[in-house]
Amino acid sequence: MTKTVLELAILPGDGIGMEITKPCVELVQAALQKAGEPAANENWLEAGAGAYTKLGNALPAETIDGCRKADAILLAAMGDPEVRYPDGTEIIPQIDLRFELDLYAGVRPVRSVPGIKGPLADPRGNQLDFVLVRESTEGLFASVGKGTRDDDQATDTQVITRKGTARVCEFAFKLAQQRKARGYVGEVTSVDKANVFKSMAFWRDVFDEASEGYSDITKKYGYVDAVAMEMVRRPWIYDVMVTENMYGDILSDLAAGLIGGLGMAPSADIGDEHAVFQPCHGSAPDIAGTGKANPTAMFLSGAMMLEWLAVEKGNKNYDRAALFLRSAVDDAFAEGTLVSTERGGDAGVAEISAAVGQALVSLNNNDRRIA
Ligand code: ATP
């Protein structure tokens, strides 16, 4: 039987984007090959501040079209503080793409890589493995470009809809079920501020309704301020968390700090039809071109993409490819000698890519993590 060839849309974007995308795509292809799958077709597409300067459009129609046609979208980082729209705002086509493709679930896995020490003294702080799901199409971000301002006051309105909340909560419960099947506890925590805001009390009611179809999953609640404290005090208590867009924006950076910084934090923005995989960090213009960037978050985003494709396409080999790539990252860092520049070491894109590539080649097909 001929095997399906995956169609990948690849958007390297700006700053460190291109530097970290090339080795990531090479590793994704190598992982596919190791799992017995053909190489994916690569459709490299332009978007970002560079595209805006060159073409006058940060997200050309051809790019959106290529994304719609792809099986999955791999995006690095976009934006450049030096390149702005005439109204002074920054170019953020990665956010436009979320609205364009209706990518409502922002998935931020918080998993410690062995060998990368987190900031917490308690040893459990180095064995974190939970997921933060951020609603990505509404909340306070619904106000972007719509807020009001005069001399005496400014307003931004938080919009929480039944549809938007129900679908992201359902997503979180399904994710908890998938994790439970892999041995996790099976819990979803609603992170809100239901004690203060009408919009958040509404969110919690819709969360409760969504939970009804998932009697095998335990539901919990946390107020966002208390959760911020618990994420520092004992983050290992969480399994899956689901929250409004703005709370999710803030807590996902806090979560990245727990696993070693932005260069270690992958993410996905998932809708019913499409999904974009990209590291949590931005284009890091301050280090672009120096080779100092840590490409690990990009590699782990590539692994998330393969894992998502396994479910979408019903092909377990993509899961194996994801496990190969993630295990190669773990092995590269395990001894603690590979230290990225953001953590005070001297390993940048070239060194980390080479170490992960070598670890991937060395991985045994019978490794217990891959089975
Ligand atoms: P955005 O708003 O687009 O998320 P940002 O302005 O918050 O971007 P980043 O581009 O993520 O910021 O950069 C924040 C800081 O983290 C910068 O000092 C940058 O050099 C550093 N940084 C970001 N990503 C990496 C990486 N992969 N490796 C090393 N340092 C990084």
mmCIF file of C-alpha atoms and ligand atoms in Angstrom:
data_model
loop_
_atom_site.group_PDB
_atom_site.id
_atom_site.type_symbol
_atom_site.label_atom_id
_atom_site.label_comp_id
_atom_site.label_asym_id
_atom_site.label_seq_id
_atom_site.Cartn_x
_atom_site.Cartn_y
_atom_site.Cartn_z
ATOM 1 C CA MET A 1 0.000 0.000 0.000
ATOM 2 C CA THR A 2 1.362 3.451 -0.856
ATOM 3 C CA LYS A 3 1.782 5.673 2.137
ATOM 4 C CA THR A 4 0.253 9.133 2.423
ATOM 5 C CA VAL A 5 2.697 11.986 1.999
ATOM 6 C CA LEU A 6 2.019 14.762 4.484
ATOM 7 C CA GLU A 7 1.654 18.311 3.179
ATOM 8 C CA LEU A 8 3.271 20.758 5.605
ATOM 9 C CA ALA A 9 2.878 24.535 5.413
ATOM 10 C CA ILE A 10 6.036 26.078 6.829
ATOM 11 C CA LEU A 11 6.126 29.731 7.904
ATOM 12 C CA PRO A 12 9.579 30.683 9.205
ATOM 13 C CA GLY A 13 8.605 34.348 9.680
ATOM 14 C CA ASP A 14 11.052 36.862 11.135
ATOM 15 C CA GLY A 15 14.071 37.242 13.431
ATOM 16 C CA ILE A 16 15.310 33.901 14.733
ATOM 17 C CA GLY A 17 12.437 32.229 12.820
ATOM 18 C CA MET A 18 14.423 31.013 9.813
ATOM 19 C CA GLU A 19 17.393 29.944 11.974
ATOM 20 C CA ILE A 20 15.263 27.602 14.095
ATOM 21 C CA THR A 21 12.871 26.436 11.339
ATOM 22 C CA LYS A 22 15.447 24.801 9.054
ATOM 23 C CA PRO A 23 16.851 22.397 11.681
ATOM 24 C CA CYS A 24 13.333 21.720 12.981
ATOM 25 C CA VAL A 25 12.054 20.672 9.549
ATOM 26 C CA GLU A 26 15.147 18.468 9.086
ATOM 27 C CA LEU A 27 14.454 16.769 12.420
ATOM 28 C CA VAL A 28 10.747 16.299 11.635
ATOM 29 C CA GLN A 29 11.708 14.655 8.325
ATOM 30 C CA ALA A 30 14.321 12.456 10.044
ATOM 31 C CA ALA A 31 11.785 11.405 12.704
ATOM 32 C CA LEU A 32 9.224 10.521 10.013
ATOM 33 C CA GLN A 33 11.840 8.455 8.215
ATOM 34 C CA LYS A 34 12.818 6.665 11.418
ATOM 35 C CA ALA A 35 9.136 5.830 12.012
ATOM 36 C CA GLY A 36 8.917 4.292 8.509
ATOM 37 C CA GLU A 37 7.034 7.148 6.844
ATOM 38 C CA PRO A 38 7.879 9.008 3.605
ATOM 39 C CA ALA A 39 9.277 12.533 3.754
ATOM 40 C CA ALA A 40 6.604 15.230 4.003
ATOM 41 C CA ASN A 41 6.120 17.775 1.218
ATOM 42 C CA GLU A 42 7.330 21.190 2.383
ATOM 43 C CA ASN A 43 5.472 24.312 1.318
ATOM 44 C CA TRP A 44 7.552 27.254 2.588
ATOM 45 C CA LEU A 45 5.374 30.363 2.806
ATOM 46 C CA GLU A 46 5.981 34.033 3.463
ATOM 47 C CA ALA A 47 4.383 35.934 6.341
ATOM 48 C CA GLY A 48 5.485 38.422 8.981
ATOM 49 C CA ALA A 49 7.235 41.768 9.171
ATOM 50 C CA GLY A 50 9.638 40.757 6.369
ATOM 51 C CA ALA A 51 6.716 39.898 4.086
ATOM 52 C CA TYR A 52 5.075 43.227 4.978
ATOM 53 C CA THR A 53 8.239 45.150 4.013
ATOM 54 C CA LYS A 54 8.705 43.179 0.810
ATOM 55 C CA LEU A 55 5.117 42.671 -0.372
ATOM 56 C CA GLY A 56 3.117 45.262 1.584
ATOM 57 C CA ASN A 57 1.118 42.408 3.145
ATOM 58 C CA ALA A 58 2.076 40.573 6.352
ATOM 59 C CA LEU A 59 -0.213 37.620 5.598
ATOM 60 C CA PRO A 60 -0.558 37.256 1.802
ATOM 61 C CA ALA A 61 -3.616 35.434 0.406
ATOM 62 C CA GLU A 62 -1.295 32.806 -1.068
ATOM 63 C CA THR A 63 0.027 32.038 2.417
ATOM 64 C CA ILE A 64 -3.467 31.710 3.922
ATOM 65 C CA ASP A 65 -4.430 29.480 1.005
ATOM 66 C CA GLY A 66 -1.327 27.294 1.489
ATOM 67 C CA CYS A 67 -2.166 26.992 5.206
ATOM 68 C CA ARG A 68 -5.758 25.962 4.468
ATOM 69 C CA LYS A 69 -4.601 23.242 2.077
ATOM 70 C CA ALA A 70 -1.919 21.823 4.387
ATOM 71 C CA ASP A 71 -2.284 18.871 6.738
ATOM 72 C CA ALA A 72 -0.560 20.939 9.439
ATOM 73 C CA ILE A 73 1.155 24.300 9.779
ATOM 74 C CA LEU A 74 4.566 24.813 11.365
ATOM 75 C CA LEU A 75 5.227 28.441 12.269
ATOM 76 C CA ALA A 76 8.335 29.870 13.927
ATOM 77 C CA ALA A 77 8.038 33.506 15.025
ATOM 78 C CA MET A 78 6.806 36.766 13.548
ATOM 79 C CA GLY A 79 7.216 40.454 14.229
ATOM 80 C CA ASP A 80 9.911 43.097 14.287
ATOM 81 C CA PRO A 81 9.607 46.163 16.527
ATOM 82 C CA GLU A 82 11.224 48.244 13.739
ATOM 83 C CA VAL A 83 8.473 47.388 11.229
ATOM 84 C CA ARG A 84 5.020 48.700 12.122
ATOM 85 C CA TYR A 85 1.677 49.503 10.510
ATOM 86 C CA PRO A 86 1.032 53.215 9.829
ATOM 87 C CA ASP A 87 -0.977 53.425 13.111
ATOM 88 C CA GLY A 88 2.149 52.361 15.032
ATOM 89 C CA THR A 89 0.957 48.869 16.002
ATOM 90 C CA GLU A 90 3.209 45.849 15.537
ATOM 91 C CA ILE A 91 2.748 43.271 12.826
ATOM 92 C CA ILE A 92 1.269 40.113 14.338
ATOM 93 C CA PRO A 93 -0.029 37.897 11.493
ATOM 94 C CA GLN A 94 0.314 34.801 13.698
ATOM 95 C CA ILE A 95 -2.620 36.178 15.717
ATOM 96 C CA ASP A 96 -4.562 37.060 12.543
ATOM 97 C CA LEU A 97 -4.060 33.449 11.439
ATOM 98 C CA ARG A 98 -5.724 32.224 14.657
ATOM 99 C CA PHE A 99 -8.857 34.203 13.762
ATOM 100 C CA GLU A 100 -8.653 33.368 10.034
ATOM 101 C CA LEU A 101 -8.459 29.591 10.648
ATOM 102 C CA ASP A 102 -10.600 29.658 13.842
ATOM 103 C CA LEU A 103 -7.861 28.139 16.003
ATOM 104 C CA TYR A 104 -9.675 28.373 19.315
ATOM 105 C CA ALA A 105 -7.623 26.076 21.575
ATOM 106 C CA GLY A 106 -4.157 27.309 22.516
ATOM 107 C CA VAL A 107 -2.372 24.258 23.893
ATOM 108 C CA ARG A 108 0.675 24.905 26.082
ATOM 109 C CA PRO A 109 2.240 21.695 27.400
ATOM 110 C CA VAL A 110 4.312 22.240 30.544
ATOM 111 C CA ARG A 111 6.687 19.284 30.642
ATOM 112 C CA SER A 112 10.108 19.302 32.278
ATOM 113 C CA VAL A 113 12.930 18.091 30.045
ATOM 114 C CA PRO A 114 15.223 15.898 32.188
ATOM 115 C CA GLY A 115 18.536 17.690 32.625
ATOM 116 C CA ILE A 116 16.979 21.176 32.417
ATOM 117 C CA LYS A 117 16.548 22.376 35.960
ATOM 118 C CA GLY A 118 13.477 24.471 36.686
ATOM 119 C CA PRO A 119 13.590 27.343 39.194
ATOM 120 C CA LEU A 120 11.826 25.477 42.045
ATOM 121 C CA ALA A 121 13.838 23.930 44.876
ATOM 122 C CA ASP A 122 11.378 21.053 45.384
ATOM 123 C CA PRO A 123 12.501 18.112 43.178
ATOM 124 C CA ARG A 124 8.895 17.669 41.973
ATOM 125 C CA GLY A 125 9.389 21.019 40.213
ATOM 126 C CA ASN A 126 11.721 19.222 37.779
ATOM 127 C CA GLN A 127 9.155 16.564 36.844
ATOM 128 C CA LEU A 128 6.287 18.733 35.651
ATOM 129 C CA ASP A 129 3.867 17.417 33.082
ATOM 130 C CA PHE A 130 0.616 19.324 32.709
ATOM 131 C CA VAL A 131 -1.159 21.210 29.924
ATOM 132 C CA LEU A 132 -2.576 24.704 29.915
ATOM 133 C CA VAL A 133 -5.379 25.219 27.360
ATOM 134 C CA ARG A 134 -5.943 28.848 26.474
ATOM 135 C CA GLU A 135 -9.077 30.051 24.693
ATOM 136 C CA SER A 136 -7.604 31.880 21.694
ATOM 137 C CA THR A 137 -10.370 33.685 19.806
ATOM 138 C CA GLU A 138 -12.184 35.895 22.322
ATOM 139 C CA GLY A 139 -11.934 36.987 25.991
ATOM 140 C CA LEU A 140 -10.125 40.280 26.534
ATOM 141 C CA PHE A 141 -8.323 39.821 23.199
ATOM 142 C CA ALA A 142 -11.722 40.265 21.441
ATOM 143 C CA SER A 143 -11.074 43.935 22.190
ATOM 144 C CA VAL A 144 -7.876 44.192 20.136
ATOM 145 C CA GLY A 145 -8.354 47.158 17.784
ATOM 146 C CA LYS A 146 -11.772 47.911 19.334
ATOM 147 C CA GLY A 147 -10.973 49.476 22.701
ATOM 148 C CA THR A 148 -11.932 53.087 23.422
ATOM 149 C CA ARG A 149 -9.840 55.919 24.758
ATOM 150 C CA ASP A 150 -10.386 59.583 25.542
ATOM 151 C CA ASP A 151 -8.634 62.016 27.856
ATOM 152 C CA ASP A 152 -10.300 60.659 30.982
ATOM 153 C CA GLN A 153 -10.724 56.970 30.414
ATOM 154 C CA ALA A 154 -9.933 53.977 28.282
ATOM 155 C CA THR A 155 -11.835 50.709 27.979
ATOM 156 C CA ASP A 156 -11.261 47.218 26.634
ATOM 157 C CA THR A 157 -14.185 44.812 26.836
ATOM 158 C CA GLN A 158 -13.911 41.137 27.697
ATOM 159 C CA VAL A 159 -16.228 39.000 25.554
ATOM 160 C CA ILE A 160 -17.067 35.469 26.696
ATOM 161 C CA THR A 161 -19.519 33.582 24.481
ATOM 162 C CA ARG A 162 -21.276 30.285 25.120
ATOM 163 C CA LYS A 163 -19.971 28.863 21.824
ATOM 164 C CA GLY A 164 -16.373 29.978 22.405
ATOM 165 C CA THR A 165 -16.298 28.722 25.990
ATOM 166 C CA ALA A 166 -18.109 25.437 25.356
ATOM 167 C CA ARG A 167 -15.805 24.355 22.540
ATOM 168 C CA VAL A 168 -12.559 25.107 24.377
ATOM 169 C CA CYS A 169 -13.830 23.416 27.564
ATOM 170 C CA GLU A 170 -14.890 20.358 25.543
ATOM 171 C CA PHE A 171 -11.406 20.367 23.994
ATOM 172 C CA ALA A 172 -9.847 20.357 27.481
ATOM 173 C CA PHE A 173 -12.044 17.482 28.687
ATOM 174 C CA LYS A 174 -11.235 15.414 25.578
ATOM 175 C CA LEU A 175 -7.524 16.116 26.078
ATOM 176 C CA ALA A 176 -7.817 14.960 29.719
ATOM 177 C CA GLN A 177 -9.452 11.742 28.488
ATOM 178 C CA GLN A 178 -6.613 11.130 25.991
ATOM 179 C CA ARG A 179 -4.068 11.739 28.753
ATOM 180 C CA LYS A 180 -5.954 9.531 31.190
ATOM 181 C CA ALA A 181 -5.679 6.701 28.654
ATOM 182 C CA ARG A 182 -1.896 7.235 28.859
ATOM 183 C CA GLY A 183 -1.853 7.043 32.683
ATOM 184 C CA TYR A 184 -2.444 10.643 33.809
ATOM 185 C CA VAL A 185 -4.995 11.371 36.555
ATOM 186 C CA GLY A 186 -7.757 12.768 34.322
ATOM 187 C CA GLU A 187 -8.600 16.196 35.758
ATOM 188 C CA VAL A 188 -9.575 19.545 34.260
ATOM 189 C CA THR A 189 -9.287 22.761 36.279
ATOM 190 C CA SER A 190 -11.264 25.821 35.185
ATOM 191 C CA VAL A 191 -9.064 28.870 35.820
ATOM 192 C CA ASP A 192 -11.320 31.888 36.096
ATOM 193 C CA LYS A 193 -12.419 34.748 38.320
ATOM 194 C CA ALA A 194 -16.008 33.595 38.762
ATOM 195 C CA ASN A 195 -16.215 35.246 42.194
ATOM 196 C CA VAL A 196 -15.851 38.750 40.745
ATOM 197 C CA PHE A 197 -16.823 39.057 37.068
ATOM 198 C CA LYS A 198 -20.189 38.246 35.465
ATOM 199 C CA SER A 199 -18.369 37.098 32.342
ATOM 200 C CA MET A 200 -16.321 34.646 34.409
ATOM 201 C CA ALA A 201 -19.337 33.325 36.360
ATOM 202 C CA PHE A 202 -20.876 32.665 32.936
ATOM 203 C CA TRP A 203 -17.637 30.937 31.822
ATOM 204 C CA ARG A 204 -17.821 28.657 34.866
ATOM 205 C CA ASP A 205 -21.467 27.746 34.181
ATOM 206 C CA VAL A 206 -20.589 26.803 30.597
ATOM 207 C CA PHE A 207 -17.548 24.853 31.887
ATOM 208 C CA ASP A 208 -19.906 22.918 34.209
ATOM 209 C CA GLU A 209 -22.266 22.156 31.315
ATOM 210 C CA ALA A 210 -19.354 20.965 29.151
ATOM 211 C CA SER A 211 -18.147 18.689 31.966
ATOM 212 C CA GLU A 212 -21.414 16.738 31.959
ATOM 213 C CA GLY A 213 -20.383 14.572 29.015
ATOM 214 C CA TYR A 214 -17.138 13.541 30.761
ATOM 215 C CA SER A 215 -18.066 11.711 33.949
ATOM 216 C CA ASP A 216 -14.694 9.881 33.880
ATOM 217 C CA ILE A 217 -12.838 13.199 34.296
ATOM 218 C CA THR A 218 -12.671 15.095 37.606
ATOM 219 C CA LYS A 219 -13.461 18.793 37.357
ATOM 220 C CA LYS A 220 -11.844 21.373 39.556
ATOM 221 C CA TYR A 221 -11.888 25.158 39.860
ATOM 222 C CA GLY A 222 -9.257 27.760 40.639
ATOM 223 C CA TYR A 223 -9.352 31.545 40.766
ATOM 224 C CA VAL A 224 -6.657 32.906 38.485
ATOM 225 C CA ASP A 225 -4.792 34.754 41.260
ATOM 226 C CA ALA A 226 -4.700 31.659 43.484
ATOM 227 C CA VAL A 227 -3.669 29.509 40.527
ATOM 228 C CA ALA A 228 -0.755 31.865 39.788
ATOM 229 C CA MET A 229 0.446 31.277 43.340
ATOM 230 C CA GLU A 230 -0.065 27.500 43.151
ATOM 231 C CA MET A 231 1.844 27.360 39.843
ATOM 232 C CA VAL A 232 4.872 28.587 41.789
ATOM 233 C CA ARG A 233 4.158 26.770 45.079
ATOM 234 C CA ARG A 234 3.192 23.298 43.769
ATOM 235 C CA PRO A 235 2.543 23.222 40.001
ATOM 236 C CA TRP A 236 2.681 19.406 39.998
ATOM 237 C CA ILE A 237 -0.936 19.335 41.279
ATOM 238 C CA TYR A 238 -2.291 20.192 37.803
ATOM 239 C CA ASP A 239 -3.239 17.897 34.909
ATOM 240 C CA VAL A 240 -5.209 19.941 32.338
ATOM 241 C CA MET A 241 -6.139 23.579 32.946
ATOM 242 C CA VAL A 242 -8.515 25.601 30.762
ATOM 243 C CA THR A 243 -8.768 29.355 30.830
ATOM 244 C CA GLU A 244 -9.784 32.595 29.144
ATOM 245 C CA ASN A 245 -7.475 34.156 26.539
ATOM 246 C CA MET A 246 -5.788 36.891 28.627
ATOM 247 C CA TYR A 247 -5.326 34.753 31.763
ATOM 248 C CA GLY A 248 -3.897 32.074 29.459
ATOM 249 C CA ASP A 249 -1.516 34.565 27.861
ATOM 250 C CA ILE A 250 -0.048 35.477 31.239
ATOM 251 C CA LEU A 251 -0.049 31.998 32.809
ATOM 252 C CA SER A 252 1.581 30.382 29.773
ATOM 253 C CA ASP A 253 4.653 32.617 30.165
ATOM 254 C CA LEU A 254 4.729 31.778 33.881
ATOM 255 C CA ALA A 255 4.528 28.107 32.878
ATOM 256 C CA ALA A 256 7.399 28.548 30.381
ATOM 257 C CA GLY A 257 9.493 29.917 33.251
ATOM 258 C CA LEU A 258 8.846 26.710 35.214
ATOM 259 C CA ILE A 259 10.395 24.497 32.522
ATOM 260 C CA GLY A 260 13.482 26.548 31.778
ATOM 261 C CA GLY A 261 12.370 29.576 29.774
ATOM 262 C CA LEU A 262 10.789 30.517 26.454
ATOM 263 C CA GLY A 263 13.338 28.569 24.410
ATOM 264 C CA MET A 264 12.017 25.329 25.949
ATOM 265 C CA ALA A 265 8.265 26.000 25.640
ATOM 266 C CA PRO A 266 6.326 24.603 22.654
ATOM 267 C CA SER A 267 2.718 25.369 21.768
ATOM 268 C CA ALA A 268 -0.127 24.644 19.382
ATOM 269 C CA ASP A 269 -3.176 26.588 18.268
ATOM 270 C CA ILE A 270 -5.810 24.091 17.282
ATOM 271 C CA GLY A 271 -9.221 24.434 15.634
ATOM 272 C CA ASP A 272 -11.676 21.916 14.178
ATOM 273 C CA GLU A 273 -10.153 22.098 10.669
ATOM 274 C CA HIS A 274 -6.607 23.395 11.052
ATOM 275 C CA ALA A 275 -3.739 23.585 13.516
ATOM 276 C CA VAL A 276 -0.634 25.758 13.826
ATOM 277 C CA PHE A 277 2.399 24.610 15.844
ATOM 278 C CA GLN A 278 4.873 27.205 17.039
ATOM 279 C CA PRO A 279 7.197 27.913 19.966
ATOM 280 C CA CYS A 280 5.859 30.182 22.733
ATOM 281 C CA HIS A 281 8.550 32.773 22.122
ATOM 282 C CA GLY A 282 8.628 35.619 19.618
ATOM 283 C CA SER A 283 11.158 36.512 16.914
ATOM 284 C CA ALA A 284 13.804 37.608 19.476
ATOM 285 C CA PRO A 285 15.213 40.431 17.292
ATOM 286 C CA ASP A 286 17.883 41.152 19.916
ATOM 287 C CA ILE A 287 19.663 37.850 19.148
ATOM 288 C CA ALA A 288 18.546 37.267 15.534
ATOM 289 C CA GLY A 289 21.445 36.410 13.241
ATOM 290 C CA THR A 290 23.842 35.662 16.098
ATOM 291 C CA GLY A 291 23.112 31.912 16.187
ATOM 292 C CA LYS A 292 22.459 32.176 19.949
ATOM 293 C CA ALA A 293 18.791 31.111 19.854
ATOM 294 C CA ASN A 294 17.651 27.962 21.594
ATOM 295 C CA PRO A 295 15.705 25.988 18.925
ATOM 296 C CA THR A 296 14.308 23.406 21.398
ATOM 297 C CA ALA A 297 10.828 24.955 21.741
ATOM 298 C CA MET A 298 10.568 24.785 17.945
ATOM 299 C CA PHE A 299 11.620 21.116 17.913
ATOM 300 C CA LEU A 300 9.093 20.260 20.620
ATOM 301 C CA SER A 301 6.410 22.113 18.626
ATOM 302 C CA GLY A 302 7.336 19.871 15.676
ATOM 303 C CA ALA A 303 6.812 16.849 17.935
ATOM 304 C CA MET A 304 3.398 18.198 18.989
ATOM 305 C CA MET A 305 2.511 18.542 15.300
ATOM 306 C CA LEU A 306 3.388 14.892 14.629
ATOM 307 C CA GLU A 307 1.366 13.813 17.681
ATOM 308 C CA TRP A 308 -1.681 15.788 16.491
ATOM 309 C CA LEU A 309 -1.327 14.342 12.977
ATOM 310 C CA ALA A 310 -1.346 10.829 14.478
ATOM 311 C CA VAL A 311 -4.858 11.441 15.836
ATOM 312 C CA GLU A 312 -6.086 13.361 12.772
ATOM 313 C CA LYS A 313 -4.844 10.799 10.257
ATOM 314 C CA GLY A 314 -5.283 7.717 12.460
ATOM 315 C CA ASN A 315 -1.623 6.808 11.841
ATOM 316 C CA LYS A 316 0.331 5.547 14.866
ATOM 317 C CA ASN A 317 3.629 6.000 13.010
ATOM 318 C CA TYR A 318 3.267 9.766 13.392
ATOM 319 C CA ASP A 319 3.017 9.193 17.141
ATOM 320 C CA ARG A 320 6.224 7.160 16.962
ATOM 321 C CA ALA A 321 7.879 9.976 15.006
ATOM 322 C CA ALA A 322 6.765 12.438 17.729
ATOM 323 C CA LEU A 323 8.175 10.192 20.443
ATOM 324 C CA PHE A 324 11.460 9.839 18.544
ATOM 325 C CA LEU A 325 11.811 13.607 18.285
ATOM 326 C CA ARG A 326 10.837 14.292 21.917
ATOM 327 C CA SER A 327 13.080 11.520 23.242
ATOM 328 C CA ALA A 328 15.970 12.873 21.151
ATOM 329 C CA VAL A 329 15.493 16.286 22.827
ATOM 330 C CA ASP A 330 15.437 14.597 26.256
ATOM 331 C CA ASP A 331 18.573 12.575 25.492
ATOM 332 C CA ALA A 332 20.477 15.590 24.163
ATOM 333 C CA PHE A 333 19.934 17.493 27.420
ATOM 334 C CA ALA A 334 19.896 14.564 29.873
ATOM 335 C CA GLU A 335 23.497 14.799 31.051
ATOM 336 C CA GLY A 336 23.247 18.511 31.746
ATOM 337 C CA THR A 337 26.282 19.379 29.596
ATOM 338 C CA LEU A 338 24.305 20.974 26.750
ATOM 339 C CA VAL A 339 23.423 24.418 28.106
ATOM 340 C CA SER A 340 21.714 27.031 25.939
ATOM 341 C CA THR A 341 22.906 30.622 25.887
ATOM 342 C CA GLU A 342 19.617 31.793 27.455
ATOM 343 C CA ARG A 343 20.577 29.663 30.489
ATOM 344 C CA GLY A 344 24.107 30.986 30.646
ATOM 345 C CA GLY A 345 25.761 28.312 28.517
ATOM 346 C CA ASP A 346 27.305 28.517 25.064
ATOM 347 C CA ALA A 347 25.040 26.224 23.014
ATOM 348 C CA GLY A 348 23.038 27.984 20.280
ATOM 349 C CA VAL A 349 21.103 26.846 17.215
ATOM 350 C CA ALA A 350 23.965 24.861 15.626
ATOM 351 C CA GLU A 351 25.124 23.036 18.764
ATOM 352 C CA ILE A 352 21.628 22.154 20.023
ATOM 353 C CA SER A 353 20.428 21.081 16.553
ATOM 354 C CA ALA A 354 23.492 18.864 16.109
ATOM 355 C CA ALA A 355 23.081 17.308 19.574
ATOM 356 C CA VAL A 356 19.381 16.549 19.043
ATOM 357 C CA GLY A 357 20.075 15.245 15.508
ATOM 358 C CA GLN A 358 22.790 12.935 16.852
ATOM 359 C CA ALA A 359 20.519 11.719 19.664
ATOM 360 C CA LEU A 360 17.792 10.968 17.115
ATOM 361 C CA VAL A 361 20.157 8.875 15.004
ATOM 362 C CA SER A 362 21.317 7.004 18.128
ATOM 363 C CA LEU A 363 17.793 6.179 19.330
ATOM 364 C CA ASN A 364 17.005 2.512 19.300
ATOM 365 C CA ASN A 365 13.780 1.489 17.535
ATOM 366 C CA ASN A 366 12.990 -0.719 20.543
ATOM 367 C CA ASP A 367 13.470 2.097 23.063
ATOM 368 C CA ARG A 368 10.755 1.644 25.731
ATOM 369 C CA ARG A 369 9.671 5.278 25.327
ATOM 370 C CA ILE A 370 8.783 4.748 21.647
ATOM 371 C CA ALA A 371 6.830 1.489 21.849
HETATM 372 P P1 ATP B 1 6.264 38.258 21.218
HETATM 373 O O1 ATP B 1 5.498 39.407 21.753
HETATM 374 O O2 ATP B 1 6.266 38.151 19.718
HETATM 375 O O3 ATP B 1 5.965 36.935 21.903
HETATM 376 P P2 ATP B 1 8.378 39.193 22.831
HETATM 377 O O4 ATP B 1 8.625 40.626 22.550
HETATM 378 O O5 ATP B 1 7.580 38.834 24.044
HETATM 379 O O6 ATP B 1 7.770 38.510 21.559
HETATM 380 P P3 ATP B 1 10.553 37.367 22.408
HETATM 381 O O7 ATP B 1 10.839 37.600 20.982
HETATM 382 O O8 ATP B 1 9.928 36.089 22.773
HETATM 383 O O9 ATP B 1 9.739 38.558 23.004
HETATM 384 O O10 ATP B 1 11.879 37.578 23.237
HETATM 385 C C1 ATP B 1 11.890 37.846 24.644
HETATM 386 C C2 ATP B 1 13.314 37.605 25.169
HETATM 387 O O11 ATP B 1 13.569 36.200 25.180
HETATM 388 C C3 ATP B 1 14.381 38.226 24.284
HETATM 389 O O12 ATP B 1 15.426 38.709 25.083
HETATM 390 C C4 ATP B 1 14.856 37.082 23.435
HETATM 391 O O13 ATP B 1 16.199 37.166 23.013
HETATM 392 C C5 ATP B 1 14.667 35.887 24.354
HETATM 393 N N1 ATP B 1 14.325 34.676 23.580
HETATM 394 C C6 ATP B 1 13.145 34.415 22.974
HETATM 395 N N2 ATP B 1 13.190 33.248 22.346
HETATM 396 C C7 ATP B 1 14.424 32.736 22.550
HETATM 397 C C8 ATP B 1 15.087 31.532 22.144
HETATM 398 N N3 ATP B 1 14.462 30.615 21.399
HETATM 399 N N4 ATP B 1 16.352 31.341 22.532
HETATM 400 C C9 ATP B 1 16.980 32.261 23.292
HETATM 401 N N5 ATP B 1 16.427 33.415 23.712
HETATM 402 C C10 ATP B 1 15.150 33.658 23.350
#
